[in-house]
Structure formats: C-alpha cells, structure tokens
Amino acid sequence: MLSSKLCEGIFKVLVKDVPTTCQVSCLEVLRILSRDKKVLVPVTTKENMQILLRLAKLTESDDSLEKVSEFPVIVESLKCLCNIVFNSQMAQQLSLELNLAAKLCNLLRKCKDRKFINDIKCFDLRLLFLLSLLHTDIRSQLRYELQGLPLLTQILESAFSIKWTDEYESAIDHNGPPLSPQETDCAIEALKALFNVTVDSWKVHKESDSHQFRVMAAVLRHCLLIIGPTEEKTEELHSNAVNLLSNVPVSCLDVLICPLTHEETAQEGTTLDEQPSDKTAEKETVLKNNTMVYNGMNMEAIHVLLSFMEKRIDKGSSYREGLTPVLSLLTECSRAHRNIRKFLKDQVLPPLRDVTNRPEVGSTVRNKLVRLMTHVDLGVKQIAAEFLFVLCKERVDSLLKYTGYGNAAGLLAARGLLAGGRGDNWYSEDEDTDTEEYKNAKPNINLITGHLEEPMPNPIDEMTEEQKEYEAMKLVNMLDKLSRRADVKDLHQDGG
C-alpha cells in the first residue's frame, strides 16, 4: 500500500542526521497518515516506536530541554505518538514494553517549571491520558510507582501560577488576566490525566494520602475561580475540574470553603466579629470583590459549582453526561459538610413566600430541579431528587414543603418513606424557620401539587331544600343497593 510505503520511507529518513526542518516536515506527514489504522499495521514496530521516543526526548538519557530549535520536533513526535497509540493495539502493547508512562513522567519533570514549552507539556499529558485510559495497569503504575498524583498536581499549579497564602489556600486575583489558550489546554490535559489516576480514590484511599488530596482539591478550587481565554474554554476547564473533584474523598473537600480573612472583610468596612452569630439568622454577604460569604466562610467555589449546575440544566440536553457529575458532587458535599449544605439550602431552597405557583413552575433553581424530579432519565431524576432531599436534611416533611408529594413520590417510594419520616443519615437539629406567608397559607396548600389552590365551591350551598332532599334519597338508595349485593355475595361464599 502506497501510504504504508510512505510511512516506512519517513522512518528511514528520521533515523538519519537531517536538518530540523526536514524532521518536522516528515513528522507532520506521519502525523496525518497515522490517523488511518490500516496504514499503521505494517509500520508499528518496536524499532519505529523507539525512533519517535528518541525524537520526543523520551529516552533514558539526561538530555535537558535547552535547545529551543528542537522543540518543534519534540512536539510533532508526541503528536504522532498520540495518534499511533490511540489507533494501534500493537502500539499500546509496545508502550507497556517500552515503559512509556515512566518516560513521559520523566519528561514532565524536566519541563514542569519551565515557561514557553506548554506545547510539549500538553501533548506529553495527552499521551499520558491516553495510556491511562487504555490500560488500567498504567493507572496503578502512575498512582503508586511513578507518583503521578503529586507530579500532575504540580503541573496544574504551574499552569495556574498558584501562589499559596496558607497550606490549602491560594491567592486569587479577580482582576487578573484570563489563562492563555496554551495554559488552558495544558491544564485540561492534566485534569483528564489526573482523573484516570484517581478514578477509584473516593472509595479506596490511605489516610496518609489525605494531605495530597487536599492539596489537589485546593488547586481545583483555584481552577474554579479563574477563567480561560473564552467562555467555551472556561466551561471545559470547569467541567474537567468537576469530574476530578468527584474522585476526591469527600472528607477532603472541606478545603473548597475557607474562613473569611480579615483582609477580605476589611474591603467591606466590617470585621469578622460583625458576621451573623445567630445560627437561625445566618446570612449571605456579597463583598466588593464579589466573594460569596456565608456564616463567615468563603463560599466562592461552591457558588461557581452551583452556577455551573444551573447552566447545565438550562442547556436542556445531555443531562447524564453534563449534569449528573456536578449534582452528585454537590450532593455529597452537602451530606458531609454542614456549612456547604446550609449555604446551598439558602441558595436553592430559600424560605417559601410565594406558594401560589406549583413547585415546578418558574425559573428559579428550585423550580428547575423540581422539574428534573420527573425527568424520563431515571439517573437524572434520582440524583436531582437526592440533592433536594439532602438539602432538606433527609426529612420527608421538609422535602414535601418544597416539592409537593407528586414530584417526590418516586424518591420516597425508592427509599421506603411514602408514609413519612426521614433518611438514614444524621444531620444537625437546627430547625427551618417558616415565613409568615407560608404559615398563613399552609392549611390550604394541596400536599400533592405543593401549591395553594383556590377553594372549590360547595355545590350544596346553591341547592334548594327540595334538591338537597332528592340528592340525599339517591344516596340512601345507592347505599342500600350496595349493601344488598354484599349480602348476596356472602351467601354464595357460605354455600360454597
């Protein structure tokens, strides 16, 4: 086949000492040809893979990345390896034999603190992501043998230029420039690789790993609070951060919120002591720098997650892939961390005042989530209902107040709570405070629909005395007929 022969000819050129421009041109052609699986079969050999590894600086040598003229060759070689590994099972097996994952980590260590080589890092990370996606053994190798968790976290720190102000808190410049396209792409690839490395961490992790997971969660908090070069890139960046946060043990997600500093409160001309102290009167405050504060805690990252969730609901499609990860994350955070739950309850389920409309009618976050409780997709329906149930401290009466019995029936049936009660998890005993509007309307609220209905007129009120007597006699006759039928049925059964 002509394309295969062309590939073979390219590799013969690449082993020679040819000018850099010639190497780049050959690699660009190879990258295009390597998209065809049929072409790759005859040319995917150990020798050819080793040629590309050498050009990509993935050998065992201690070559430094000092020659800028070599950067285009390294990048094109990595691009070719990405295509070849993705499209060729033989290349995937050779990657294990050649210990490619370790070589990629070594290259990352060479360039993790270097500027202006984001393309090298980006395609190194992309190849690492592909390997860890295709081979579960490589995930384990990256996690435990190659120390991939701290290495990739450091790559993220470098991409975001993080400056730490405390052990798990970074400085956020809200007026700073957005990430560059190169930094954003590099961060996205690192997030995807980290997701594979930590895919089961929320279920199985050592206590000694908690510090590293908290550092990673703090980096992800920083990620949520910055923006990319475009709105689409920002959403992609935040989406990958949400996916990765879902792998973090929930006990380590406490770093997503932090106490408000004196410097932050000083911007508003108040002090921490002036924050609300009454537990029943905790209030949200917006500082001059738009930091969301609740009960003296910085809730900026949680507010970003909530806004991200609402945007995904508004898209109206791909709920299972786009919405359920962030809903699941917010649910677990609310279940494990009281301050997060109370803040989200304040945002999603504020005290009821208008009870004239059905819970599912309207444009608030609550309305949108209640609509999802009857969605055709079972997974979407369950996680939306679970989120609201947790915000209500898994109390059936509280859930019904905000959703109505009809919308909540599916969840309550699945949990065996149709008769009322509460879930299995323990929550603090602070009580919700009903508004005067809700208290006054409560006796007339339809429990099924969850809203105030106009009282139905009593048809008897407009009847004359003769009509009332006539209707009463009809009712007596109907009851007499039912009674006779029941007696006949009992006689037949006794005779049998």
Tab-separated table of C-alpha atoms in Angstrom, residues 15-225:
chain	number	residue	atom	x	y	z
A	15	VAL	CA	16.958	7.806	11.641
A	16	LYS	CA	19.420	9.905	9.663
A	17	ASP	CA	21.100	13.117	10.748
A	18	VAL	CA	18.932	15.503	8.739
A	19	PRO	CA	18.114	19.201	9.366
A	20	THR	CA	15.420	20.032	11.916
A	21	THR	CA	13.112	21.481	9.268
A	22	CYS	CA	13.255	18.175	7.363
A	23	GLN	CA	12.456	16.212	10.556
A	24	VAL	CA	9.457	18.451	11.284
A	25	SER	CA	8.112	18.079	7.723
A	26	CYS	CA	8.463	14.273	7.848
A	27	LEU	CA	6.733	14.122	11.254
A	28	GLU	CA	3.865	16.337	10.064
A	29	VAL	CA	3.209	13.939	7.174
A	30	LEU	CA	3.470	10.950	9.515
A	31	ARG	CA	1.003	12.567	11.924
A	32	ILE	CA	-1.578	12.878	9.150
A	33	LEU	CA	-1.007	9.320	7.905
A	34	SER	CA	-1.144	7.904	11.434
A	35	ARG	CA	-4.855	8.730	11.649
A	36	ASP	CA	-5.506	5.725	9.374
A	37	LYS	CA	-5.469	2.428	11.271
A	38	LYS	CA	-4.788	0.417	8.104
A	39	VAL	CA	-1.626	2.384	7.431
A	40	LEU	CA	-0.324	1.797	10.959
A	41	VAL	CA	-0.360	-2.012	10.905
A	42	PRO	CA	2.857	-2.582	8.898
A	43	VAL	CA	4.800	0.373	10.370
A	44	THR	CA	4.040	-0.049	14.087
A	45	THR	CA	7.181	-1.838	15.217
A	46	LYS	CA	9.388	-1.560	18.271
A	47	GLU	CA	12.168	-0.018	16.213
A	48	ASN	CA	9.920	2.683	14.765
A	49	MET	CA	8.423	3.453	18.183
A	50	GLN	CA	11.930	3.871	19.572
A	51	ILE	CA	12.752	6.333	16.782
A	52	LEU	CA	9.806	8.503	17.817
A	53	LEU	CA	10.694	8.189	21.504
A	54	ARG	CA	14.204	9.421	20.781
A	55	LEU	CA	12.941	12.398	18.792
A	56	ALA	CA	10.448	13.227	21.570
A	57	LYS	CA	13.233	13.207	24.201
A	58	LEU	CA	11.629	10.164	25.837
A	59	THR	CA	14.821	8.169	26.165
A	60	GLU	CA	16.637	7.267	29.355
A	61	SER	CA	19.279	9.939	28.757
A	62	ASP	CA	19.507	13.057	30.890
A	63	ASP	CA	19.141	15.417	27.935
A	64	SER	CA	17.867	18.782	29.085
A	65	LEU	CA	15.374	20.914	27.181
A	66	GLU	CA	17.734	23.735	26.358
A	67	LYS	CA	17.750	23.745	22.550
A	68	VAL	CA	14.691	25.736	21.532
A	69	SER	CA	15.246	24.671	17.927
A	70	GLU	CA	14.395	21.082	18.940
A	71	PHE	CA	11.011	21.955	20.442
A	72	PRO	CA	9.009	21.621	17.169
A	73	VAL	CA	10.497	18.139	16.631
A	74	ILE	CA	9.589	17.084	20.182
A	75	VAL	CA	6.009	18.381	19.809
A	76	GLU	CA	5.439	16.728	16.415
A	77	SER	CA	6.877	13.437	17.684
A	78	LEU	CA	4.498	13.498	20.664
A	79	LYS	CA	1.574	14.232	18.343
A	80	CYS	CA	2.497	11.242	16.200
A	81	LEU	CA	2.765	9.018	19.279
A	82	CYS	CA	-0.686	10.160	20.416
A	83	ASN	CA	-2.242	9.141	17.098
A	84	ILE	CA	-0.338	5.876	16.881
A	85	VAL	CA	-1.101	4.777	20.451
A	86	PHE	CA	-4.764	5.699	20.064
A	87	ASN	CA	-5.222	3.855	16.760
A	88	SER	CA	-2.942	0.827	17.125
A	89	GLN	CA	-3.326	-2.027	19.607
A	90	MET	CA	0.218	-3.106	18.776
A	91	ALA	CA	1.480	0.349	19.793
A	92	GLN	CA	-0.457	0.097	23.020
A	93	GLN	CA	1.277	-3.179	23.862
A	94	LEU	CA	4.665	-1.781	22.870
A	95	SER	CA	4.023	1.203	25.161
A	96	LEU	CA	3.880	-1.194	28.098
A	97	GLU	CA	7.022	-2.995	26.965
A	98	LEU	CA	8.921	0.265	26.471
A	99	ASN	CA	7.677	1.649	29.828
A	100	LEU	CA	6.371	4.719	28.049
A	101	ALA	CA	4.450	6.046	31.079
A	102	ALA	CA	7.637	6.362	33.134
A	103	LYS	CA	9.388	8.126	30.262
A	104	LEU	CA	6.528	10.605	29.922
A	105	CYS	CA	6.661	11.375	33.649
A	106	ASN	CA	10.404	11.932	33.390
A	107	LEU	CA	9.884	14.400	30.524
A	108	LEU	CA	7.223	16.207	32.569
A	109	ARG	CA	9.658	16.610	35.455
A	110	LYS	CA	12.149	18.199	33.075
A	111	CYS	CA	9.691	20.821	31.921
A	112	LYS	CA	7.182	21.257	34.785
A	113	ASP	CA	8.679	24.568	35.968
A	114	ARG	CA	9.667	25.826	32.549
A	115	LYS	CA	7.780	28.536	30.712
A	116	PHE	CA	7.207	28.710	26.951
A	117	ILE	CA	7.137	24.939	26.479
A	118	ASN	CA	3.438	24.414	27.089
A	119	ASP	CA	3.003	22.523	23.814
A	120	ILE	CA	5.482	19.875	24.961
A	121	LYS	CA	3.719	19.518	28.316
A	122	CYS	CA	0.293	19.491	26.651
A	123	PHE	CA	0.990	16.590	24.286
A	124	ASP	CA	3.017	14.723	26.914
A	125	LEU	CA	-0.055	14.926	29.168
A	126	ARG	CA	-2.394	13.944	26.343
A	127	LEU	CA	-0.347	10.827	25.666
A	128	LEU	CA	-0.287	10.050	29.384
A	129	PHE	CA	-4.078	10.425	29.463
A	130	LEU	CA	-4.490	8.035	26.515
A	131	LEU	CA	-2.233	5.412	28.096
A	132	SER	CA	-4.028	5.581	31.448
A	133	LEU	CA	-7.378	5.428	29.652
A	134	LEU	CA	-6.461	2.351	27.625
A	135	HIS	CA	-4.578	0.429	30.349
A	136	THR	CA	-5.778	0.055	33.927
A	137	ASP	CA	-2.308	-1.258	34.872
A	138	ILE	CA	-0.792	2.084	33.877
A	139	ARG	CA	-3.249	3.898	36.176
A	140	SER	CA	-1.920	1.910	39.100
A	141	GLN	CA	1.679	2.439	37.980
A	142	LEU	CA	1.134	6.192	37.717
A	143	ARG	CA	-0.556	6.393	41.105
A	144	TYR	CA	1.841	4.366	43.217
A	145	GLU	CA	5.132	3.755	41.399
A	146	LEU	CA	5.546	6.981	39.426
A	147	GLN	CA	3.987	9.363	41.999
A	148	GLY	CA	1.637	10.678	39.341
A	149	LEU	CA	-0.712	12.378	41.800
A	150	PRO	CA	1.786	14.937	43.175
A	151	LEU	CA	3.512	15.301	39.792
A	152	LEU	CA	0.329	16.114	37.877
A	153	THR	CA	-0.891	18.355	40.696
A	154	GLN	CA	2.358	20.325	40.414
A	155	ILE	CA	1.800	20.637	36.662
A	156	LEU	CA	-1.595	22.191	37.418
A	157	GLU	CA	-0.051	24.546	39.964
A	158	SER	CA	2.431	25.669	37.323
A	159	ALA	CA	-0.279	26.162	34.677
A	160	PHE	CA	-2.297	28.334	37.089
A	161	SER	CA	0.784	30.129	38.513
A	162	ILE	CA	-0.559	29.471	42.004
A	163	LYS	CA	0.788	31.408	44.978
A	164	TRP	CA	-0.085	29.807	48.309
A	165	THR	CA	-1.249	32.005	51.190
A	166	ASP	CA	-1.882	29.060	53.525
A	167	GLU	CA	-1.455	25.300	53.485
A	168	TYR	CA	-4.587	24.755	51.367
A	169	GLU	CA	-5.407	28.290	50.256
A	170	SER	CA	-4.181	30.178	47.204
A	171	ALA	CA	-4.262	33.851	46.305
A	172	ILE	CA	-6.991	34.713	43.799
A	173	ASP	CA	-6.623	37.807	41.632
A	174	HIS	CA	-10.151	38.528	40.414
A	175	ASN	CA	-8.884	41.367	38.259
A	176	GLY	CA	-6.058	39.374	36.725
A	177	PRO	CA	-5.903	38.341	33.063
A	178	PRO	CA	-7.519	35.075	31.926
A	179	LEU	CA	-5.424	31.995	31.277
A	180	SER	CA	-3.755	31.874	27.896
A	181	PRO	CA	-5.028	29.280	25.384
A	182	GLN	CA	-1.813	27.256	25.857
A	183	GLU	CA	-2.073	27.280	29.664
A	184	THR	CA	-5.742	26.312	29.459
A	185	ASP	CA	-5.110	23.376	27.113
A	186	CYS	CA	-2.248	22.185	29.310
A	187	ALA	CA	-4.438	22.376	32.430
A	188	ILE	CA	-7.293	20.483	30.745
A	189	GLU	CA	-4.973	17.651	29.707
A	190	ALA	CA	-3.543	17.468	33.248
A	191	LEU	CA	-7.063	17.328	34.711
A	192	LYS	CA	-8.020	14.476	32.379
A	193	ALA	CA	-4.876	12.510	33.220
A	194	LEU	CA	-5.426	13.083	36.953
A	195	PHE	CA	-8.993	11.818	36.615
A	196	ASN	CA	-7.734	8.459	35.341
A	197	VAL	CA	-5.066	8.264	38.036
A	198	THR	CA	-7.579	8.896	40.842
A	199	VAL	CA	-10.651	7.201	39.362
A	200	ASP	CA	-11.312	4.966	42.404
A	201	SER	CA	-9.782	7.160	45.088
A	202	TRP	CA	-13.090	8.232	46.634
A	203	LYS	CA	-13.731	4.588	47.544
A	204	VAL	CA	-10.249	3.381	48.482
A	205	HIS	CA	-7.519	5.689	49.773
A	206	LYS	CA	-4.993	5.675	52.552
A	207	GLU	CA	-5.255	8.141	55.403
A	208	SER	CA	-1.693	9.199	54.578
A	209	ASP	CA	-2.955	10.356	51.160
A	210	SER	CA	-5.374	12.885	52.672
A	211	HIS	CA	-2.845	15.729	52.578
A	212	GLN	CA	-2.133	15.193	48.881
A	213	PHE	CA	-5.846	15.020	48.059
A	214	ARG	CA	-6.453	18.234	49.991
A	215	VAL	CA	-3.666	19.953	48.051
A	216	MET	CA	-5.251	18.765	44.808
A	217	ALA	CA	-8.708	19.922	45.951
A	218	ALA	CA	-7.235	23.333	46.814
A	219	VAL	CA	-5.741	23.548	43.313
A	220	LEU	CA	-9.130	22.626	41.864
A	221	ARG	CA	-10.778	25.336	43.964
A	222	HIS	CA	-8.346	27.804	42.369
A	223	CYS	CA	-9.264	26.344	38.969
A	224	LEU	CA	-12.963	27.039	39.560
A	225	LEU	CA	-12.252	30.668	40.426
